[in-house]
């Protein structure tokens, strides 16, 4: 039986970052991963392949929809879907191999196989051949991630009714793709296939897209996506879906009750959310229990059992790779006797559609519910010179600041490349910056980031370029 300071179960952004930091801090560490590659959902079937397809499909769409022609570039693109998928797969392979390199560099043992708790301080691993080995550890970190949430009445056949993993590898462009769920994953993958030629209908139970995001930002994004050709059926639930030949027959009903309607598609993507994954983990051997959603509770990354820690999608908080990474660092530093905190109030969220939506901190709806007095500074990209010369003027920057102290409380951006810009406000807000601090900070010209400064100026009604 091999013994370690720390054994981590799961090699996703939570697990692999925890393993790397443990190695850096001189702890002996093993990471147990059941997949044949490291990187978890994020690298294999999540963040990275979806961004690869979003990037490629955006360029294809720009060539196809006349956008490049506006710039004086006349091309007639031909879609080579197999090549588009291949370049995505090649990039993913490069990234997962990169984690193997980082493991070697930081002396992390990758134990290949599925891990199972076997009492406190023990993990049993079953490899591909069925061979079982046992590891011992002072501390065990559960980082087993999440899986797609199933929808009652809609059984995945992984051919015509698919989840996000299936939608990342289709061999043909759907004629009509119905996306169930207007969250981040549904909108991103719906965008990919819309750009490649599918008719896309998004069916959402709630009466708005992207629940939890700032409502004004979500509405602006919805308008843009609708203008691009996406159809939204909000306040609608899918009660049934059955595969008939090469088609799927769906039954839809108004969420508030009423007459049912039917809809036909050749592919259906179920993207109603994800749920924590703890299957076969042997929680009962240590007396750990999940809540109704399958979630493992934590306090400061500690589970209710001493010596067992939980991080990432399998525990509370937003299911995001950078949240898992932050928790990984904090958890391992605590194991190593250091102090570290995750600031859950400042975890940014991005929807990588076009335009993108990026936000951090509180939404207007949250501030209203809290009864907190706030000021709003907004600046549209139509007035930003870089966005204008690039013909990318959709969206705005919105800064919410405390009415009394001017501290920035929330930032909501809809527009071109805003995923790359929100980090500025993450840093500023981590340092409790005021809107005035941003307004007084020199930004390079011409860049889209000037819109962030102008929005901050506009908290006091002092934007200069509108
Ligand atoms: C299509 C899609 C797009 C996404 N895009 C983004 C994005 O742009 N940005 C973002 O921040 N997030 C994104 N996410 C979410 C992101 O992928 C997750 O939040 C992140 O991967 C969570 O990391 P994790 O380490 O907690 O879990 P995971 O990445 O799920 O990793 C858990 C790993 O544990 C392994 N495992 C589970 N049980 C065991 C066991 N018993 N023994 C051994 N191994 C086990 C699994 O095989 C898996 O590899 C996306 C997700 C999807 C599905």
Short mmCIF file of C-alpha atoms and ligand atoms in Angstrom, two decimals:
data_model
loop_
_atom_site.label_atom_id
_atom_site.label_comp_id
_atom_site.label_asym_id
_atom_site.label_seq_id
_atom_site.Cartn_x
_atom_site.Cartn_y
_atom_site.Cartn_z
CA UNK A 1 0.00 0.00 0.00
CA UNK A 2 1.53 3.32 -1.11
CA UNK A 3 1.31 6.20 1.32
CA UNK A 4 1.01 9.93 0.50
CA UNK A 5 0.46 13.21 2.31
CA UNK A 6 -2.45 13.95 -0.04
CA UNK A 7 -4.51 11.80 -2.40
CA UNK A 8 -6.82 13.68 -4.75
CA UNK A 9 -9.73 11.90 -6.44
CA UNK A 10 -10.43 13.51 -9.84
CA UNK A 11 -8.05 15.12 -12.33
CA UNK A 12 -10.13 18.12 -13.50
CA UNK A 13 -9.35 21.82 -12.83
CA UNK A 14 -10.07 21.20 -9.13
CA UNK A 15 -8.02 18.02 -8.86
CA UNK A 16 -5.10 18.80 -11.14
CA UNK A 17 -4.54 22.27 -9.71
CA UNK A 18 -4.70 20.86 -6.18
CA UNK A 19 -2.14 18.21 -7.15
CA UNK A 20 0.21 20.77 -8.72
CA UNK A 21 0.03 23.12 -5.72
CA UNK A 22 0.60 20.17 -3.33
CA UNK A 23 3.69 19.21 -5.35
CA UNK A 24 4.92 22.82 -5.30
CA UNK A 25 4.56 22.90 -1.51
CA UNK A 26 6.64 19.73 -1.15
CA UNK A 27 3.79 17.40 -0.17
CA UNK A 28 3.83 13.85 -1.51
CA UNK A 29 0.76 13.67 -3.72
CA UNK A 30 -1.20 11.32 -5.98
CA UNK A 31 -4.09 12.20 -8.25
CA UNK A 32 -6.53 9.42 -9.13
CA UNK A 33 -8.28 9.89 -12.48
CA UNK A 34 -10.54 7.34 -14.15
CA UNK A 35 -10.58 8.91 -17.63
CA UNK A 36 -7.77 8.01 -20.01
CA UNK A 37 -6.67 11.68 -20.05
CA UNK A 38 -6.22 14.33 -17.37
CA UNK A 39 -8.04 17.67 -17.35
CA UNK A 40 -11.54 16.57 -16.36
CA UNK A 41 -14.70 17.93 -17.93
CA UNK A 42 -13.05 21.28 -18.66
CA UNK A 43 -10.27 20.09 -20.94
CA UNK A 44 -11.92 16.99 -22.39
CA UNK A 45 -15.59 17.81 -22.92
CA UNK A 46 -16.20 21.30 -21.54
CA UNK A 47 -14.52 24.71 -21.58
CA UNK A 48 -11.77 23.94 -24.06
CA UNK A 49 -13.46 21.97 -26.88
CA UNK A 50 -16.45 24.32 -26.73
CA UNK A 51 -14.18 27.35 -27.08
CA UNK A 52 -12.32 25.67 -29.97
CA UNK A 53 -15.61 25.23 -31.84
CA UNK A 54 -16.84 28.71 -30.90
CA UNK A 55 -13.66 30.25 -32.30
CA UNK A 56 -13.72 28.28 -35.55
CA UNK A 57 -17.46 28.69 -36.13
CA UNK A 58 -17.22 32.44 -35.47
CA UNK A 59 -14.64 32.82 -38.25
CA UNK A 60 -16.74 30.65 -40.58
CA UNK A 61 -19.83 32.72 -39.82
CA UNK A 62 -17.95 35.99 -40.37
CA UNK A 63 -16.94 34.76 -43.83
CA UNK A 64 -20.41 33.42 -44.57
CA UNK A 65 -22.65 36.23 -43.34
CA UNK A 66 -21.03 39.08 -45.24
CA UNK A 67 -19.05 40.43 -42.29
CA UNK A 68 -15.70 39.86 -44.00
CA UNK A 69 -17.10 41.26 -47.25
CA UNK A 70 -17.86 44.50 -45.35
CA UNK A 71 -14.14 44.69 -44.58
CA UNK A 72 -13.33 44.18 -48.27
CA UNK A 73 -12.50 40.52 -48.02
CA UNK A 74 -14.52 38.52 -50.52
CA UNK A 75 -14.52 34.81 -49.70
CA UNK A 76 -16.98 31.99 -50.05
CA UNK A 77 -16.19 29.52 -47.27
CA UNK A 78 -16.72 25.78 -47.48
CA UNK A 79 -17.27 23.96 -44.23
CA UNK A 80 -14.93 21.06 -43.56
CA UNK A 81 -16.58 19.81 -40.38
CA UNK A 82 -14.23 16.84 -40.00
CA UNK A 83 -11.22 19.20 -40.01
CA UNK A 84 -12.95 21.58 -37.58
CA UNK A 85 -13.50 18.67 -35.19
CA UNK A 86 -9.94 17.40 -35.74
CA UNK A 87 -8.29 20.72 -34.87
CA UNK A 88 -10.47 20.83 -31.73
CA UNK A 89 -9.43 17.28 -30.77
CA UNK A 90 -5.74 18.05 -31.48
CA UNK A 91 -5.88 21.11 -29.24
CA UNK A 92 -7.56 19.11 -26.48
CA UNK A 93 -4.88 16.41 -26.73
CA UNK A 94 -2.17 19.06 -26.48
CA UNK A 95 -3.78 20.51 -23.37
CA UNK A 96 -4.32 17.19 -21.59
CA UNK A 97 -0.71 16.18 -22.34
CA UNK A 98 0.29 19.54 -20.85
CA UNK A 99 -1.21 18.49 -17.52
CA UNK A 100 0.77 15.23 -17.66
CA UNK A 101 3.93 17.35 -18.10
CA UNK A 102 2.97 19.59 -15.16
CA UNK A 103 2.41 16.47 -13.02
CA UNK A 104 5.89 15.18 -13.87
CA UNK A 105 7.38 18.62 -13.20
CA UNK A 106 5.74 18.82 -9.77
CA UNK A 107 6.30 15.16 -8.80
CA UNK A 108 2.61 14.27 -8.81
CA UNK A 109 1.82 10.56 -9.24
CA UNK A 110 -1.08 10.05 -11.64
CA UNK A 111 -2.85 6.89 -10.49
CA UNK A 112 -4.92 5.70 -13.45
CA UNK A 113 -8.28 4.25 -12.47
CA UNK A 114 -11.47 4.93 -10.54
CA UNK A 115 -11.00 5.82 -6.90
CA UNK A 116 -13.23 4.77 -4.04
CA UNK A 117 -13.00 5.79 -0.41
CA UNK A 118 -12.31 2.79 1.78
CA UNK A 119 -12.57 4.27 5.25
CA UNK A 120 -10.83 7.40 6.49
CA UNK A 121 -7.33 7.81 5.04
CA UNK A 122 -7.72 5.07 2.42
CA UNK A 123 -8.56 5.07 -1.28
CA UNK A 124 -9.02 1.92 -3.39
CA UNK A 125 -8.31 2.33 -7.11
CA UNK A 126 -9.64 0.02 -9.81
CA UNK A 127 -7.76 0.34 -13.09
CA UNK A 128 -8.89 -0.48 -16.66
CA UNK A 129 -7.91 -4.13 -16.27
CA UNK A 130 -9.91 -4.41 -13.06
CA UNK A 131 -6.80 -4.55 -10.85
CA UNK A 132 -7.39 -2.99 -7.44
CA UNK A 133 -4.69 -1.13 -5.54
CA UNK A 134 -4.88 0.73 -2.26
CA UNK A 135 -3.48 4.14 -1.32
CA UNK A 136 -3.12 5.68 2.09
CA UNK A 137 -3.19 9.42 2.78
CA UNK A 138 -3.21 11.88 5.65
CA UNK A 139 -5.61 14.02 3.65
CA UNK A 140 -7.97 13.09 0.82
CA UNK A 141 -9.44 15.68 -1.54
CA UNK A 142 -12.65 14.81 -3.41
CA UNK A 143 -12.68 16.62 -6.76
CA UNK A 144 -14.95 14.32 -8.76
CA UNK A 145 -16.78 17.09 -10.60
CA UNK A 146 -20.20 16.94 -12.19
CA UNK A 147 -22.27 15.36 -14.95
CA UNK A 148 -25.20 16.62 -17.08
CA UNK A 149 -28.53 16.71 -15.24
CA UNK A 150 -31.08 14.43 -16.94
CA UNK A 151 -34.53 15.76 -17.87
CA UNK A 152 -37.51 13.59 -16.94
CA UNK A 153 -39.38 12.49 -20.07
CA UNK A 154 -36.37 13.03 -22.32
CA UNK A 155 -34.04 10.02 -22.49
CA UNK A 156 -30.64 10.59 -24.08
CA UNK A 157 -29.95 8.10 -26.87
CA UNK A 158 -26.61 9.87 -27.57
CA UNK A 159 -27.43 9.81 -31.30
CA UNK A 160 -30.34 12.21 -31.80
CA UNK A 161 -30.97 13.28 -28.20
CA UNK A 162 -27.61 14.34 -26.89
CA UNK A 163 -25.90 16.13 -24.03
CA UNK A 164 -23.13 18.72 -24.28
CA UNK A 165 -20.51 16.03 -24.89
CA UNK A 166 -22.47 14.78 -27.92
CA UNK A 167 -22.98 18.32 -29.21
CA UNK A 168 -19.20 18.83 -29.25
CA UNK A 169 -18.66 15.98 -31.69
CA UNK A 170 -21.57 15.80 -34.15
CA UNK A 171 -20.57 14.36 -37.52
CA UNK A 172 -23.04 16.53 -39.44
CA UNK A 173 -24.64 19.94 -39.11
CA UNK A 174 -28.17 19.51 -37.75
CA UNK A 175 -30.96 20.88 -39.94
CA UNK A 176 -32.94 21.82 -36.86
CA UNK A 177 -31.33 21.67 -33.43
CA UNK A 178 -33.58 22.11 -30.42
CA UNK A 179 -31.63 23.17 -27.35
CA UNK A 180 -33.39 22.53 -24.05
CA UNK A 181 -32.10 25.10 -21.55
CA UNK A 182 -31.04 28.70 -22.16
CA UNK A 183 -28.04 28.59 -19.83
CA UNK A 184 -24.40 29.11 -20.73
CA UNK A 185 -23.80 25.69 -22.28
CA UNK A 186 -27.01 25.68 -24.34
CA UNK A 187 -26.39 29.16 -25.73
CA UNK A 188 -22.72 28.52 -26.53
CA UNK A 189 -23.29 25.20 -28.29
CA UNK A 190 -26.49 26.49 -29.92
CA UNK A 191 -24.37 29.37 -31.29
CA UNK A 192 -21.79 26.98 -32.71
CA UNK A 193 -24.35 25.02 -34.71
CA UNK A 194 -26.37 28.10 -35.73
CA UNK A 195 -23.20 29.58 -37.20
CA UNK A 196 -22.47 26.36 -39.06
CA UNK A 197 -25.92 26.38 -40.66
CA UNK A 198 -28.48 24.86 -38.28
CA UNK A 199 -31.84 26.31 -37.49
CA UNK A 200 -31.68 26.56 -33.70
CA UNK A 201 -34.64 26.71 -31.30
CA UNK A 202 -33.90 27.25 -27.62
CA UNK A 203 -36.63 26.10 -25.24
CA UNK A 204 -36.39 27.45 -21.69
CA UNK A 205 -38.65 26.80 -18.70
CA UNK A 206 -38.07 30.22 -17.15
CA UNK A 207 -39.25 33.44 -18.77
CA UNK A 208 -35.68 34.67 -19.30
CA UNK A 209 -32.33 33.37 -20.51
CA UNK A 210 -29.27 32.88 -18.29
CA UNK A 211 -30.92 32.95 -14.87
CA UNK A 212 -28.74 34.64 -12.26
CA UNK A 213 -27.06 37.05 -14.68
CA UNK A 214 -27.94 40.74 -14.73
CA UNK A 215 -31.34 40.94 -16.44
CA UNK A 216 -30.53 43.90 -18.68
CA UNK A 217 -27.36 42.17 -19.87
CA UNK A 218 -29.21 38.90 -20.50
CA UNK A 219 -31.95 40.70 -22.47
CA UNK A 220 -29.36 42.44 -24.63
CA UNK A 221 -27.66 39.13 -25.35
CA UNK A 222 -30.98 37.47 -26.17
CA UNK A 223 -31.85 40.25 -28.65
CA UNK A 224 -28.49 39.80 -30.40
CA UNK A 225 -28.80 36.02 -30.59
CA UNK A 226 -32.37 36.33 -31.91
CA UNK A 227 -31.15 38.80 -34.56
CA UNK A 228 -28.60 36.20 -35.62
CA UNK A 229 -31.44 33.73 -36.21
CA UNK A 230 -31.81 31.83 -32.95
CA UNK A 231 -35.43 31.26 -31.91
CA UNK A 232 -36.36 31.42 -28.24
CA UNK A 233 -39.34 29.72 -26.64
CA UNK A 234 -39.24 31.02 -23.08
CA UNK A 235 -41.63 30.03 -20.29
CA UNK A 236 -41.97 26.67 -22.01
CA UNK A 237 -41.24 23.16 -20.82
CA UNK A 238 -40.40 20.06 -22.80
CA UNK A 239 -42.44 17.19 -21.38
CA UNK A 240 -41.54 14.46 -23.84
CA UNK A 241 -39.16 13.65 -26.64
CA UNK A 242 -39.09 10.53 -28.73
CA UNK A 243 -36.87 9.48 -31.59
CA UNK A 244 -38.72 8.53 -34.77
CA UNK A 245 -36.31 7.47 -37.51
CA UNK A 246 -33.89 10.36 -38.02
CA UNK A 247 -36.06 12.83 -36.18
CA UNK A 248 -37.10 13.70 -32.66
CA UNK A 249 -40.72 14.56 -31.85
CA UNK A 250 -40.98 16.88 -28.88
CA UNK A 251 -43.98 17.82 -26.79
CA UNK A 252 -43.87 21.34 -25.34
CA UNK A 253 -46.16 22.96 -22.79
CA UNK A 254 -46.32 26.47 -21.40
CA UNK A 255 -44.54 26.43 -18.00
CA UNK A 256 -47.56 28.18 -16.49
CA UNK A 257 -49.89 25.47 -17.84
CA UNK A 258 -51.93 25.40 -21.04
CA UNK A 259 -52.22 23.63 -24.35
CA UNK A 260 -49.40 21.38 -25.49
CA UNK A 261 -47.70 21.85 -28.87
CA UNK A 262 -45.34 19.64 -30.80
CA UNK A 263 -42.00 20.43 -32.36
CA UNK A 264 -39.78 18.36 -34.63
CA UNK A 265 -36.01 18.42 -34.86
CA UNK A 266 -33.27 16.17 -36.17
CA UNK A 267 -31.15 16.73 -33.03
CA UNK A 268 -32.02 17.72 -29.46
CA UNK A 269 -29.44 19.00 -27.01
CA UNK A 270 -30.38 18.64 -23.36
CA UNK A 271 -28.53 21.38 -21.47
CA UNK A 272 -30.57 22.05 -18.34
CA UNK A 273 -27.60 22.11 -15.99
CA UNK A 274 -25.14 19.83 -14.26
CA UNK A 275 -25.22 17.88 -11.03
CA UNK A 276 -22.41 16.79 -8.69
CA UNK A 277 -20.83 13.42 -9.47
CA UNK A 278 -20.14 11.04 -6.58
CA UNK A 279 -21.13 7.70 -8.09
CA UNK A 280 -19.27 4.70 -6.67
CA UNK A 281 -17.15 6.94 -4.44
CA UNK A 282 -17.69 4.90 -1.26
CA UNK A 283 -18.98 7.87 0.73
CA UNK A 284 -20.72 5.45 3.10
CA UNK A 285 -17.36 4.00 4.19
CA UNK A 286 -16.49 7.30 5.89
CA UNK A 287 -20.01 8.39 6.85
CA UNK A 288 -20.27 11.21 4.29
CA UNK A 289 -23.68 12.08 2.86
CA UNK A 290 -24.78 14.25 -0.03
CA UNK A 291 -27.74 16.61 0.00
CA UNK A 292 -30.80 16.07 -2.23
CA UNK A 293 -28.95 17.45 -5.28
CA UNK A 294 -26.06 15.04 -4.71
CA UNK A 295 -23.87 17.87 -3.41
CA UNK A 296 -21.19 17.37 -0.75
CA UNK A 297 -21.20 20.18 1.79
CA UNK A 298 -18.01 21.98 2.81
CA UNK A 299 -16.84 24.57 5.27
CA UNK A 300 -13.54 26.09 4.28
CA UNK A 301 -13.21 23.13 1.84
CA UNK A 302 -13.43 20.64 4.72
CA UNK A 303 -16.14 18.00 4.51
CA UNK A 304 -17.92 16.90 7.66
CA UNK A 305 -15.31 14.12 8.07
CA UNK A 306 -11.85 15.20 9.33
CA UNK A 307 -9.11 14.57 6.75
CA UNK A 308 -11.55 14.61 3.80
CA UNK A 309 -11.83 17.79 1.74
CA UNK A 310 -14.14 18.72 -1.16
CA UNK A 311 -13.58 21.18 -4.01
CA UNK A 312 -14.96 22.08 -7.45
CA UNK A 313 -18.26 21.16 -9.08
CA UNK A 314 -18.97 18.41 -6.55
CA UNK A 315 -19.57 21.01 -3.84
CA UNK A 316 -21.46 24.30 -3.49
CA UNK A 317 -20.85 27.44 -5.56
CA UNK A 318 -20.84 28.15 -9.29
CA UNK A 319 -19.84 25.20 -11.47
CA UNK A 320 -16.89 26.91 -13.14
CA UNK A 321 -13.33 25.83 -13.82
CA UNK A 322 -11.74 28.93 -12.26
CA UNK A 323 -13.83 28.48 -9.08
CA UNK A 324 -12.58 24.87 -8.88
CA UNK A 325 -9.00 26.12 -9.40
CA UNK A 326 -9.33 28.78 -6.67
CA UNK A 327 -10.71 26.21 -4.24
CA UNK A 328 -7.90 23.80 -5.15
CA UNK A 329 -5.24 26.34 -4.17
CA UNK A 330 -7.01 27.39 -0.96
CA UNK A 331 -7.71 23.78 0.07
CA UNK A 332 -4.12 22.59 -0.40
CA UNK A 333 -2.67 25.65 1.29
CA UNK A 334 -4.89 24.95 4.29
CA UNK A 335 -3.78 21.30 4.30
CA UNK A 336 -0.19 22.60 4.29
CA UNK A 337 -0.98 24.79 7.31
CA UNK A 338 -1.18 28.08 5.44
CA UNK A 339 -4.06 30.54 5.38
CA UNK A 340 -6.02 31.02 2.18
CA UNK A 341 -9.54 32.17 1.33
CA UNK A 342 -11.68 32.06 -1.80
CA UNK A 343 -13.59 35.28 -2.40
CA UNK A 344 -16.91 33.83 -3.56
CA UNK A 345 -18.30 37.30 -4.15
CA UNK A 346 -15.80 37.87 -6.96
CA UNK A 347 -15.99 34.83 -9.20
CA UNK A 348 -16.49 36.12 -12.74
CA UNK A 349 -18.89 34.46 -15.16
CA UNK A 350 -18.63 34.52 -18.94
CA UNK A 351 -20.89 33.40 -21.77
CA UNK A 352 -18.68 32.99 -24.84
CA UNK A 353 -21.33 33.75 -27.44
CA UNK A 354 -21.13 36.67 -29.82
CA UNK A 355 -21.47 39.20 -28.33
CA UNK A 356 -19.97 37.80 -25.15
CA UNK A 357 -21.46 38.43 -21.73
CA UNK A 358 -19.05 38.80 -18.82
CA UNK A 359 -19.87 39.78 -15.28
CA UNK A 360 -18.49 39.92 -11.78
CA UNK A 361 -20.02 40.90 -8.44
CA UNK A 362 -23.63 41.81 -7.81
CA UNK A 363 -26.40 42.20 -10.36
CA UNK A 364 -28.88 45.08 -10.20
CA UNK A 365 -31.54 42.59 -9.13
CA UNK A 366 -29.39 41.42 -6.20
CA UNK A 367 -28.65 44.98 -5.06
CA UNK A 368 -32.34 45.87 -5.22
CA UNK A 369 -33.24 42.74 -3.22
CA UNK A 370 -30.61 43.71 -0.61
CA UNK A 371 -32.01 47.24 -0.48
CA UNK A 372 -28.54 48.63 -1.14
CA UNK A 373 -28.36 52.12 -2.64
CA UNK A 374 -26.28 52.04 -5.83
CA UNK A 375 -25.40 54.17 -8.83
CA UNK A 376 -25.17 52.94 -12.42
CA UNK A 377 -22.56 53.99 -14.97
CA UNK A 378 -23.18 52.69 -18.48
CA UNK A 379 -21.34 53.09 -21.74
CA UNK A 380 -22.40 51.57 -25.09
CA UNK A 381 -19.91 50.00 -27.48
CA UNK A 382 -21.54 52.07 -30.26
CA UNK A 383 -19.57 54.99 -28.77
CA UNK A 384 -16.26 53.12 -28.43
CA UNK A 385 -13.89 53.94 -31.27
CA UNK A 386 -12.16 50.54 -31.47
CA UNK A 387 -15.50 48.69 -31.53
CA UNK A 388 -16.72 51.12 -34.20
CA UNK A 389 -13.78 50.70 -36.57
CA UNK A 390 -14.07 46.93 -36.17
CA UNK A 391 -17.86 47.02 -36.84
CA UNK A 392 -18.51 45.30 -33.51
CA UNK A 393 -20.72 47.77 -31.71
CA UNK A 394 -23.27 45.57 -29.96
CA UNK A 395 -23.55 45.76 -26.19
CA UNK A 396 -22.41 47.93 -23.32
CA UNK A 397 -20.32 48.17 -20.18
CA UNK A 398 -22.24 48.69 -16.96
CA UNK A 399 -20.67 49.52 -13.62
CA UNK A 400 -22.69 49.38 -10.39
CA UNK A 401 -21.19 51.35 -7.51
CA UNK A 402 -22.25 51.94 -3.92
CA UNK A 403 -24.23 55.20 -3.77
CA UNK A 404 -22.37 56.36 -0.66
CA UNK A 405 -18.83 55.00 -0.88
CA UNK A 406 -18.51 54.64 -4.69
CA UNK A 407 -17.08 51.12 -4.23
CA UNK A 408 -17.62 49.01 -7.35
CA UNK A 409 -20.19 46.32 -6.48
CA UNK A 410 -20.86 44.73 -9.84
CA UNK A 411 -19.80 44.93 -13.48
CA UNK A 412 -21.76 43.58 -16.43
CA UNK A 413 -20.35 43.64 -19.92
CA UNK A 414 -22.00 42.60 -23.17
CA UNK A 415 -19.89 43.01 -26.25
CA UNK A 416 -16.86 42.03 -28.26
CA UNK A 417 -14.03 40.27 -26.38
CA UNK A 418 -15.43 41.22 -22.98
CA UNK A 419 -14.22 37.85 -21.60
CA UNK A 420 -10.70 39.27 -21.88
CA UNK A 421 -11.69 42.56 -20.22
CA UNK A 422 -13.59 41.51 -17.09
CA UNK A 423 -10.31 40.60 -15.34
CA UNK A 424 -9.51 44.30 -14.96
CA UNK A 425 -12.55 44.72 -12.73
CA UNK A 426 -11.86 41.44 -10.86
CA UNK A 427 -8.52 42.87 -9.77
CA UNK A 428 -9.98 46.31 -9.05
CA UNK A 429 -12.82 44.87 -6.97
CA UNK A 430 -10.45 42.55 -5.08
CA UNK A 431 -8.74 45.76 -3.95
CA UNK A 432 -12.14 47.36 -3.15
CA UNK A 433 -11.67 49.97 -5.87
CA UNK A 434 -14.13 52.81 -6.32
CA UNK A 435 -15.61 53.67 -9.71
CA UNK A 436 -13.53 56.83 -9.50
CA UNK A 437 -10.33 54.75 -9.23
CA UNK A 438 -11.14 53.20 -12.61
CA UNK A 439 -12.26 56.52 -14.07
CA UNK A 440 -8.89 58.04 -13.11
CA UNK A 441 -6.85 55.16 -14.53
CA UNK A 442 -5.28 55.69 -17.95
CA UNK A 443 -6.45 53.07 -20.47
CA UNK A 444 -4.79 52.49 -23.88
CA UNK A 445 -6.39 54.02 -26.96
CA UNK A 446 -7.91 52.74 -29.14
CA UNK A 447 -9.14 49.71 -27.20
CA UNK A 448 -12.48 48.34 -26.19
CA UNK A 449 -11.25 48.61 -22.59
CA UNK A 450 -11.80 52.37 -22.80
CA UNK A 451 -15.53 51.56 -22.56
CA UNK A 452 -14.86 50.22 -19.06
CA UNK A 453 -13.28 53.51 -18.03
CA UNK A 454 -16.05 55.57 -19.63
CA UNK A 455 -18.69 53.46 -17.83
CA UNK A 456 -16.88 54.13 -14.54
CA UNK A 457 -16.83 57.88 -15.36
CA UNK A 458 -20.55 57.66 -16.03
CA UNK A 459 -21.29 56.53 -12.48
CA UNK A 460 -21.11 60.28 -11.80
CA UNK A 461 -22.61 61.14 -15.20
CA UNK A 462 -19.17 62.22 -16.44
CA UNK A 463 -18.56 59.93 -19.45
CA UNK A 464 -16.85 62.08 -22.06
CA UNK A 465 -17.47 60.18 -25.26
CA UNK A 466 -21.27 60.01 -25.43
C1 LIG B 1 -19.73 22.14 -22.50
C2 LIG B 1 -19.15 22.78 -21.25
C3 LIG B 1 -18.52 24.01 -21.35
C4 LIG B 1 -17.97 24.60 -20.22
N1 LIG B 1 -17.35 25.81 -20.36
C5 LIG B 1 -16.81 26.39 -19.28
C6 LIG B 1 -16.12 27.63 -19.42
O1 LIG B 1 -16.01 28.19 -20.50
N2 LIG B 1 -15.57 28.17 -18.31
C7 LIG B 1 -15.67 27.57 -17.08
O2 LIG B 1 -15.16 28.11 -16.10
N3 LIG B 1 -16.32 26.40 -16.92
C8 LIG B 1 -16.88 25.79 -18.00
N4 LIG B 1 -17.50 24.58 -17.84
C9 LIG B 1 -17.57 23.99 -16.49
C10 LIG B 1 -16.25 23.32 -16.11
O3 LIG B 1 -15.93 22.34 -17.06
C11 LIG B 1 -16.34 22.72 -14.73
O4 LIG B 1 -16.77 23.70 -13.81
C12 LIG B 1 -14.99 22.19 -14.27
O5 LIG B 1 -14.52 21.22 -15.14
C13 LIG B 1 -15.12 21.62 -12.85
O6 LIG B 1 -13.88 21.10 -12.46
P1 LIG B 1 -13.79 19.90 -11.40
O7 LIG B 1 -12.35 19.60 -11.24
O8 LIG B 1 -14.61 20.21 -10.21
O9 LIG B 1 -14.54 18.67 -12.10
P2 LIG B 1 -14.34 17.94 -13.53
O10 LIG B 1 -13.68 18.84 -14.51
O11 LIG B 1 -15.67 17.40 -13.85
O12 LIG B 1 -13.32 16.79 -13.20
C14 LIG B 1 -13.64 15.71 -12.39
C15 LIG B 1 -12.81 14.53 -12.83
O13 LIG B 1 -12.93 13.52 -11.84
C16 LIG B 1 -12.95 12.26 -12.47
N5 LIG B 1 -13.60 11.33 -11.55
C17 LIG B 1 -14.88 11.36 -11.09
N6 LIG B 1 -15.06 10.37 -10.19
C18 LIG B 1 -13.88 9.72 -10.10
C19 LIG B 1 -13.45 8.62 -9.34
N7 LIG B 1 -14.25 8.00 -8.47
N8 LIG B 1 -12.17 8.18 -9.49
C20 LIG B 1 -11.33 8.81 -10.38
N9 LIG B 1 -11.70 9.86 -11.11
C21 LIG B 1 -12.95 10.32 -10.96
C22 LIG B 1 -13.75 12.50 -13.74
O14 LIG B 1 -13.42 11.52 -14.71
C23 LIG B 1 -13.28 13.90 -14.13
O15 LIG B 1 -12.21 13.83 -15.04
C24 LIG B 1 -18.05 23.95 -18.96
C25 LIG B 1 -18.67 22.70 -18.85
C26 LIG B 1 -19.21 22.12 -19.99
C27 LIG B 1 -19.87 20.77 -19.86
#
